[in-house]
Every structure is written in C-alpha cells, then in structure tokens.
Amino acid sequence: AGNASLLGGNVAGVVDAVRDTRLAEEVLEEDVAYLEHGDIEALKALDPDLIITFTPDDHLFEYQEIAPTVQINYSTAAFSPFRDKLYLAHLYNLGVILNRQEEAEALGDEWMEETTRLQREVGGLTADRKALVLVEGPDSYYIYGRHSAFGTEAVYDVLGFQMDEDLEEALEDGPVEVSIDDLDGYEADHVFVNTRQQDDGLDTEIAQVMGIDEENVIMQDYDDYRLNDLISIEMQVEDIIERIKP
C-alpha cells in the first residue's frame, strides 16, 4: 500500500494488517478499505481495476473473477536495478506493474542517496556496532535477518548496523526461534524488539541476559515495523535515530 501510494496509485483497499499503523494514519486516504485475507465479498464490493497479491495465494482464481490480478514473488529481484535491496526491488516491480517504472527507479535512486547521507549522519552511533532484531511470536521469539521486514531494512541496510557472524550464518535458512535465555549466545550492542506489549519489563530482561545497557534495548511497535514499503522504512529510520541518539 505504501509503495503504491508513493507511485501515485489509487489505493482502494489493503490487507487488514495495515490498519492502525502510522502508514494508515498519516499516508493512506480515509476511505481506504481494510480487508481480511480471503474476504472475497468485501473485495468484490470495491470493484477494483487491478488486484495485486504476493504468491502463493489460495484465492488467486477468485480474484481473477473480479479483476485482472498480478502475483508478485516476494523474493524476486532479478530484473530490478536494486537486486541487493529487496525492499527497493518491491518498489521497482510494482512500478513496472503500474506502468510507473521510471518513477520507481528514480525514487529508488533518491533513497540510495538519502541512505548514504543518513549513514554519514549516524555513523558514530552505528559504525562497528552490532544489532539483533527480535520479533515476538505466539509462544517464543524469532531473530530476523536482513531484508526481512520488522525493521531489518532500517537497522542493517539504511543505518549500517552490523550482525554477529555466527548469527548471520544461522539466519541463512530463515528466522531463528529463540527464548529470551538463548540470547546470551549472541553478540549485540543494540537489540530491536518487535512486540505488541510495550511495558512488560521485557527490555530489562533482555538487557540482563545479554549484558547490555537497558537503553540499548529498543522496543518497537509490532504492527508499524512489520511493514517494509519505502514510506514505512523511512518512518522507522526516523524513529530509530531518535531512540539511539545520546
């Protein structure tokens, strides 16, 4: 939704996960509909000209009966000029679909320049500093790797935090499930925690287990940080910079 808005698309409906996020409150129009996945009747009521979804999607054939439908493979970046930055590849691929390829490429180039500027600005706070991005699950926690949403793009790609080498190797097969006590096996100067419970003492517990200052455990709103469109990432970067400033 964020990338479509950035490219000038007329966004009529988005997945319900976007509801109540900063993106919804500050960017999307008030009349945008928030749809539960698989709510075909609600989707049909919007009478869309185009439906865009990630693959796989079990409702693909039902979508196609409503409007032309395009599926995007989340990890496809082969034809993008931003191959090593998956979130910018998403922007570019959407630009191709919406016939705004040049605009998407220009936005990506501008963001690359902005990333360079931001890294110069915060270099003293992030250079040679290791970070870990932790995401709350139903019964445990998961450590996420680069370009995996939940603030990973902002932390690693934009702001230039480093990652524990052993952890990076472990993440090659996807997110790593951990308990809080397991975190003492990883090295990090900052921990960014995606959670829906902001004031439950988790930051204190993580700081004690990892032997770092409590102020270096940054609690993040799960719903805001799960998004990785370019607008949301820019918001996340601004938020993190404010939180890590001395």
XYZ file of C-alpha atoms in Angstrom, residues 23-174:
152
model
C 1.154 4.372 7.351
C -2.633 4.153 7.600
C -2.950 7.192 9.831
C -0.512 9.514 8.050
C -0.448 8.430 4.402
C -3.458 6.420 3.237
C -6.755 8.083 2.420
C -9.569 7.854 4.957
C -11.814 5.899 2.576
C -9.314 3.063 2.029
C -10.881 -0.306 2.892
C -9.028 -2.774 5.145
C -9.661 -6.338 4.025
C -9.228 -9.640 5.801
C -7.386 -12.100 3.578
C -9.955 -14.207 1.762
C -12.886 -11.827 2.250
C -13.950 -12.107 -1.381
C -17.269 -10.322 -0.952
C -15.629 -7.233 0.570
C -13.056 -7.224 -2.222
C -15.750 -7.565 -4.867
C -17.632 -4.608 -3.354
C -14.638 -2.346 -4.054
C -14.938 -3.065 -7.799
C -11.150 -2.782 -8.300
C -9.493 -2.299 -11.684
C -6.440 -4.311 -10.597
C -5.622 -6.715 -7.774
C -2.034 -7.247 -6.658
C -1.079 -10.056 -4.302
C 2.007 -11.979 -3.267
C 2.490 -15.556 -4.323
C 1.327 -18.074 -3.239
C -2.274 -17.014 -2.639
C -5.003 -19.653 -2.360
C -7.633 -17.173 -3.560
C -5.947 -16.321 -6.867
C -8.679 -17.761 -9.091
C -11.403 -15.986 -7.110
C -9.502 -12.697 -7.506
C -9.249 -13.238 -11.249
C -13.016 -13.451 -11.497
C -13.250 -9.945 -10.002
C -10.468 -8.066 -11.839
C -7.112 -8.585 -13.581
C -4.760 -9.962 -10.957
C -0.979 -9.821 -10.709
C 1.006 -12.030 -8.352
C 4.390 -10.864 -7.063
C 7.024 -13.254 -5.786
C 8.335 -11.712 -2.560
C 11.952 -12.670 -3.225
C 12.106 -11.856 -6.955
C 14.633 -9.134 -7.745
C 16.313 -10.469 -10.888
C 15.161 -7.688 -13.222
C 15.418 -4.848 -10.720
C 18.331 -2.377 -10.684
C 18.190 -2.784 -6.888
C 18.828 -6.534 -6.752
C 20.693 -6.493 -3.432
C 17.976 -4.424 -1.717
C 14.796 -6.467 -1.775
C 12.542 -3.705 -0.466
C 13.596 -1.418 -3.339
C 13.098 -4.304 -5.759
C 9.493 -4.500 -4.483
C 9.065 -0.809 -5.275
C 10.561 -1.242 -8.734
C 8.491 -4.335 -9.555
C 5.327 -2.515 -8.537
C 6.376 0.394 -10.731
C 6.587 -1.980 -13.683
C 3.087 -3.314 -12.949
C 1.600 0.190 -12.616
C 3.431 1.488 -15.699
C 5.481 3.797 -13.469
C 8.817 2.093 -13.871
C 10.810 5.308 -14.381
C 9.250 6.913 -11.306
C 10.050 3.815 -9.231
C 13.660 3.758 -10.375
C 14.046 7.486 -9.643
C 12.593 7.021 -6.151
C 14.970 4.134 -5.518
C 17.973 6.176 -6.679
C 16.951 9.092 -4.453
C 16.630 6.763 -1.486
C 20.092 5.313 -2.131
C 21.490 8.852 -1.931
C 19.487 9.513 1.237
C 20.812 6.282 2.753
C 24.379 7.451 2.153
C 23.597 10.773 3.845
C 21.955 9.071 6.823
C 24.895 6.712 7.304
C 27.241 9.698 7.434
C 24.944 11.381 9.946
C 24.689 8.442 12.342
C 27.982 6.710 11.573
C 29.348 7.411 15.017
C 26.346 5.682 16.566
C 26.175 2.625 14.302
C 29.614 2.015 12.751
C 31.100 -1.225 14.088
C 28.057 -1.661 16.353
C 26.213 -4.969 16.196
C 22.445 -5.250 16.287
C 19.892 -8.013 16.658
C 16.257 -7.756 15.507
C 13.882 -9.797 17.653
C 10.240 -10.482 16.770
C 7.575 -11.662 19.179
C 5.846 -14.905 18.164
C 2.839 -16.737 19.658
C 4.908 -18.758 22.144
C 8.516 -17.690 21.643
C 10.662 -15.144 19.790
C 12.369 -15.105 16.415
C 15.544 -13.397 15.259
C 15.168 -11.996 11.747
C 17.842 -11.469 9.118
C 18.476 -8.671 6.637
C 15.645 -7.548 4.332
C 13.040 -9.461 6.329
C 10.730 -6.592 7.398
C 10.236 -5.821 11.119
C 12.774 -3.006 10.881
C 15.596 -5.127 9.483
C 15.932 -2.886 6.414
C 16.177 0.238 8.571
C 18.616 -1.327 11.039
C 21.025 -3.090 8.709
C 20.696 -1.588 5.244
C 19.940 2.064 5.960
C 21.618 2.743 9.300
C 24.505 0.335 8.792
C 24.410 -1.753 11.960
C 26.434 -4.961 11.778
C 25.384 -8.510 12.677
C 27.023 -11.251 14.711
C 28.792 -13.501 12.161
C 27.544 -16.720 13.774
C 24.014 -15.342 13.784
C 24.230 -14.302 10.151
C 25.241 -17.836 9.234
C 22.384 -19.313 11.262
C 19.901 -16.980 9.527
C 20.751 -18.284 6.058
C 17.902 -20.794 6.446
C 15.395 -18.219 7.707
